[in-house]
């Protein structure tokens, strides 16, 4: 388990490094609120959709096409969304329900989950993990767009307005544009792919620096209760329920472990970008990302230890 702990730390440590860099840059006034607004908009409208587009067209759809596992993963993700939303309606202030719900169900699968799955299971982990990540991107962005539209200040909440917020979401557009290229294996010019990769590689550093620049001790104290509640939902309760369901349905070995790693991934940086884009409580979103990323070092290793102790992986 020390090896797994080292792998988890190797994935999460750079995330924290960029977060703290954002804090430091804001403190020495190398970045300010205007930069954070502009950079967050660039990530939301440009670099992250490009990153998702590239992820879909590069996914090996044939190598890991398992209808039963993929179907369960999508259903578990949707169920997690509604469980988190239901709890938020009961226990969370109205204005923070959208951010709470998104933070509780939206995992950082493309970075943390995929890296750990590949590290533990090699090519199989990479293939299955890529397909899982590509499949769930639409779920994450569509469901997040719905719940954020409902609870964002001043947002129109009619069915037409919510549908418009979904179909106009740049991240959803990026995925949908990539589907025909991936399905029919349409080759793009190498110079175009290289340029797109340069552009997409700005996504995580920019998003994390913006999150760090937004963090402050006052905002963390103000949102601590709600942030901790959402983080517990994301890192403990929902992974426990989803992984138990997978075990009951007979998933074992690498499949069960990869499902767990994806269910137990910390909250994605995209949740901050989307919250800021719609005028929601992005400081709460930032706090949830920090708490869940820190917690992942403990919860991921404990969960894998439990699965290994039971002889299921």
Coordinates of C-alpha atoms in Angstrom, one line a residue, residues 41-275:
X41 CA -13.2 32.5 -19.2
X42 CA -10.4 31.3 -21.5
X43 CA -10.4 27.9 -19.8
X44 CA -14.2 27.5 -19.9
X45 CA -14.6 28.6 -23.5
X46 CA -11.4 27.5 -25.1
X47 CA -8.7 25.4 -23.5
X48 CA -10.9 22.9 -21.6
X49 CA -13.3 22.1 -24.6
X50 CA -10.1 21.6 -26.6
X51 CA -8.7 19.2 -24.0
X52 CA -12.0 17.2 -23.9
X53 CA -12.1 17.1 -27.7
X54 CA -8.6 15.6 -27.8
X55 CA -9.3 13.2 -25.0
X56 CA -12.3 11.8 -26.9
X57 CA -10.6 11.4 -30.3
X58 CA -7.6 9.7 -28.7
X59 CA -9.7 7.2 -26.6
X60 CA -9.4 3.6 -27.7
X61 CA -13.1 2.8 -28.0
X62 CA -12.5 -0.8 -29.2
X63 CA -10.1 -1.9 -26.5
X64 CA -12.4 -1.3 -23.5
X65 CA -15.9 -1.5 -24.8
X66 CA -17.7 -3.2 -22.0
X67 CA -21.4 -2.3 -22.2
X68 CA -22.3 -3.7 -18.7
X69 CA -19.5 -1.8 -16.9
X70 CA -20.0 1.4 -18.9
X71 CA -23.8 1.3 -18.3
X72 CA -23.3 0.8 -14.6
X73 CA -20.8 3.7 -14.4
X74 CA -23.2 6.1 -16.1
X75 CA -26.2 5.0 -14.0
X76 CA -24.1 5.3 -10.8
X77 CA -23.0 8.8 -11.8
X78 CA -26.5 9.9 -12.4
X79 CA -27.7 8.4 -9.2
X80 CA -24.9 10.1 -7.3
X81 CA -26.0 13.4 -8.8
X82 CA -29.6 13.0 -7.6
X83 CA -28.5 11.8 -4.2
X84 CA -26.3 14.8 -3.7
X85 CA -28.9 17.2 -5.1
X86 CA -31.6 15.7 -2.8
X87 CA -29.3 16.1 0.2
X88 CA -28.5 19.7 -0.8
X89 CA -32.2 20.6 -1.0
X90 CA -32.7 19.3 2.5
X91 CA -29.5 20.7 4.2
X92 CA -27.8 23.4 2.1
X93 CA -28.8 27.1 1.6
X94 CA -30.6 27.7 -1.7
X95 CA -27.9 29.8 -3.3
X96 CA -25.2 27.2 -2.7
X97 CA -27.1 24.1 -3.7
X98 CA -25.8 24.0 -7.3
X99 CA -22.1 24.3 -6.3
X100 CA -22.6 21.8 -3.4
X101 CA -24.2 19.2 -5.8
X102 CA -21.6 19.7 -8.5
X103 CA -18.7 19.4 -6.0
X104 CA -20.2 16.2 -4.5
X105 CA -20.6 14.2 -7.7
X106 CA -18.2 15.5 -10.3
X107 CA -14.8 13.7 -10.2
X108 CA -11.4 14.6 -11.6
X109 CA -11.3 11.4 -13.7
X110 CA -9.3 12.8 -16.5
X111 CA -6.3 13.6 -14.3
X112 CA -6.4 11.7 -11.0
X113 CA -8.6 8.7 -11.9
X114 CA -7.0 8.0 -15.2
X115 CA -3.4 8.5 -13.8
X116 CA -4.0 6.0 -11.0
X117 CA -5.8 3.5 -13.2
X118 CA -3.0 3.5 -15.7
X119 CA -0.3 3.3 -13.0
X120 CA -2.0 0.2 -11.4
X121 CA -3.2 -1.6 -14.5
X122 CA -1.1 -0.4 -17.4
X123 CA -2.6 -0.5 -20.9
X124 CA -5.9 -2.0 -19.7
X125 CA -6.3 0.8 -17.1
X126 CA -5.5 3.4 -19.8
X127 CA -7.9 2.0 -22.3
X128 CA -10.8 1.4 -19.9
X129 CA -10.1 4.6 -18.0
X130 CA -10.1 6.7 -21.2
X131 CA -13.4 5.3 -22.3
X132 CA -15.0 5.8 -18.9
X133 CA -13.7 9.4 -18.8
X134 CA -15.0 10.1 -22.3
X135 CA -18.4 8.6 -21.6
X136 CA -19.0 10.5 -18.4
X137 CA -18.0 13.9 -19.6
X138 CA -21.4 14.5 -21.2
X139 CA -23.1 13.4 -17.9
X140 CA -21.0 15.7 -15.8
X141 CA -21.4 18.8 -17.9
X142 CA -25.1 18.3 -18.7
X143 CA -26.1 17.6 -15.1
X144 CA -23.8 20.4 -13.8
X145 CA -25.3 22.9 -16.3
X146 CA -28.8 22.0 -15.1
X147 CA -28.2 22.3 -11.4
X148 CA -26.1 25.5 -11.7
X149 CA -28.7 27.1 -13.9
X150 CA -31.4 26.4 -11.4
X151 CA -29.5 27.9 -8.4
X152 CA -27.3 30.5 -9.9
X153 CA -28.2 34.1 -8.9
X154 CA -30.5 35.7 -11.5
X155 CA -30.5 32.7 -13.8
X156 CA -33.5 31.8 -15.8
X157 CA -34.8 28.5 -14.7
X158 CA -37.4 27.6 -17.4
X159 CA -37.0 24.4 -19.4
X160 CA -36.0 26.3 -22.5
X161 CA -33.3 28.3 -20.6
X162 CA -31.9 25.2 -19.0
X163 CA -31.8 23.4 -22.3
X164 CA -30.1 26.4 -23.8
X165 CA -27.5 26.3 -21.1
X166 CA -26.7 22.7 -21.8
X167 CA -26.5 22.9 -25.6
X168 CA -24.4 26.1 -25.5
X169 CA -22.0 24.7 -22.9
X170 CA -18.5 24.8 -24.6
X171 CA -17.4 21.6 -22.8
X172 CA -20.4 19.7 -24.1
X173 CA -19.8 21.1 -27.6
X174 CA -16.2 20.0 -27.5
X175 CA -17.2 16.4 -26.7
X176 CA -20.0 16.3 -29.3
X177 CA -17.7 17.6 -32.0
X178 CA -15.2 14.9 -31.2
X179 CA -17.6 12.0 -31.4
X180 CA -17.7 11.6 -35.2
X181 CA -13.9 11.9 -35.4
X182 CA -13.5 9.2 -32.8
X183 CA -16.2 6.9 -34.2
X184 CA -15.2 7.0 -37.9
X185 CA -11.5 7.4 -37.0
X186 CA -11.1 10.6 -39.0
X187 CA -7.5 11.7 -39.0
X188 CA -6.6 15.3 -38.4
X189 CA -3.4 17.0 -39.6
X190 CA -0.5 16.5 -37.2
X191 CA 0.3 20.2 -37.1
X192 CA -3.3 20.9 -36.1
X193 CA -3.2 18.2 -33.3
X194 CA 0.1 19.6 -32.0
X195 CA -1.2 23.1 -31.9
X196 CA -4.4 21.9 -30.2
X197 CA -2.3 20.1 -27.6
X198 CA -0.3 23.2 -26.9
X199 CA -3.5 25.1 -26.3
X200 CA -5.2 22.4 -24.2
X201 CA -2.1 21.9 -22.0
X202 CA -2.8 25.3 -20.5
X203 CA -6.1 24.1 -19.0
X204 CA -5.1 22.5 -15.7
X205 CA -2.3 25.0 -14.8
X206 CA -4.6 28.0 -15.5
X207 CA -7.6 26.6 -13.8
X208 CA -5.6 25.7 -10.7
X209 CA -3.8 29.0 -10.5
X210 CA -7.2 30.8 -10.7
X211 CA -8.5 28.5 -7.9
X212 CA -5.5 29.4 -5.8
X213 CA -5.9 33.1 -6.5
X214 CA -9.5 32.9 -5.4
X215 CA -8.7 31.2 -2.1
X216 CA -8.5 33.2 1.1
X217 CA -8.7 32.3 4.7
X218 CA -11.9 34.3 5.1
X219 CA -13.6 32.5 2.2
X220 CA -12.5 29.1 3.5
X221 CA -13.9 29.9 7.0
X222 CA -17.1 31.3 5.5
X223 CA -17.8 28.2 3.4
X224 CA -16.2 25.6 5.6
X225 CA -19.3 23.8 6.8
X226 CA -20.9 23.4 3.3
X227 CA -17.5 22.6 1.7
X228 CA -16.8 19.8 4.2
X229 CA -20.3 18.4 3.8
X230 CA -19.9 18.3 0.0
X231 CA -16.4 16.9 0.3
X232 CA -17.5 14.0 2.6
X233 CA -20.3 13.2 0.1
X234 CA -17.7 13.1 -2.7
X235 CA -14.9 11.3 -1.0
X236 CA -16.7 8.9 1.4
X237 CA -20.5 8.3 1.0
X238 CA -20.9 8.3 -2.8
X239 CA -17.8 6.2 -3.5
X240 CA -18.9 3.7 -0.7
X241 CA -22.4 3.3 -2.2
X242 CA -21.3 3.2 -5.8
X243 CA -18.5 0.7 -5.2
X244 CA -20.7 -1.5 -3.1
X245 CA -23.3 -1.5 -5.9
X246 CA -20.5 -2.6 -8.3
X247 CA -19.4 -5.4 -6.0
X248 CA -23.0 -6.6 -5.6
X249 CA -23.3 -6.8 -9.4
X250 CA -20.3 -9.0 -9.6
X251 CA -17.5 -6.7 -10.7
X252 CA -14.1 -7.8 -9.5
X253 CA -10.4 -7.4 -9.9
X254 CA -9.2 -4.6 -12.2
X255 CA -12.7 -3.6 -13.2
X256 CA -13.8 -3.1 -9.6
X257 CA -10.6 -1.3 -8.7
X258 CA -10.9 1.1 -11.7
X259 CA -14.5 1.8 -10.9
X260 CA -13.6 2.6 -7.3
X261 CA -10.7 4.9 -8.4
X262 CA -13.1 6.9 -10.6
X263 CA -15.8 7.1 -8.0
X264 CA -13.3 8.2 -5.4
X265 CA -11.6 10.8 -7.5
X266 CA -11.5 14.3 -5.9
X267 CA -13.7 17.1 -7.3
X268 CA -12.7 18.3 -10.8
X269 CA -11.2 21.7 -11.4
X270 CA -13.8 22.2 -14.0
X271 CA -16.4 22.6 -11.3
X272 CA -14.7 25.9 -10.3
X273 CA -14.6 27.1 -13.9
X274 CA -18.3 26.4 -14.5
X275 CA -19.3 27.9 -11.2

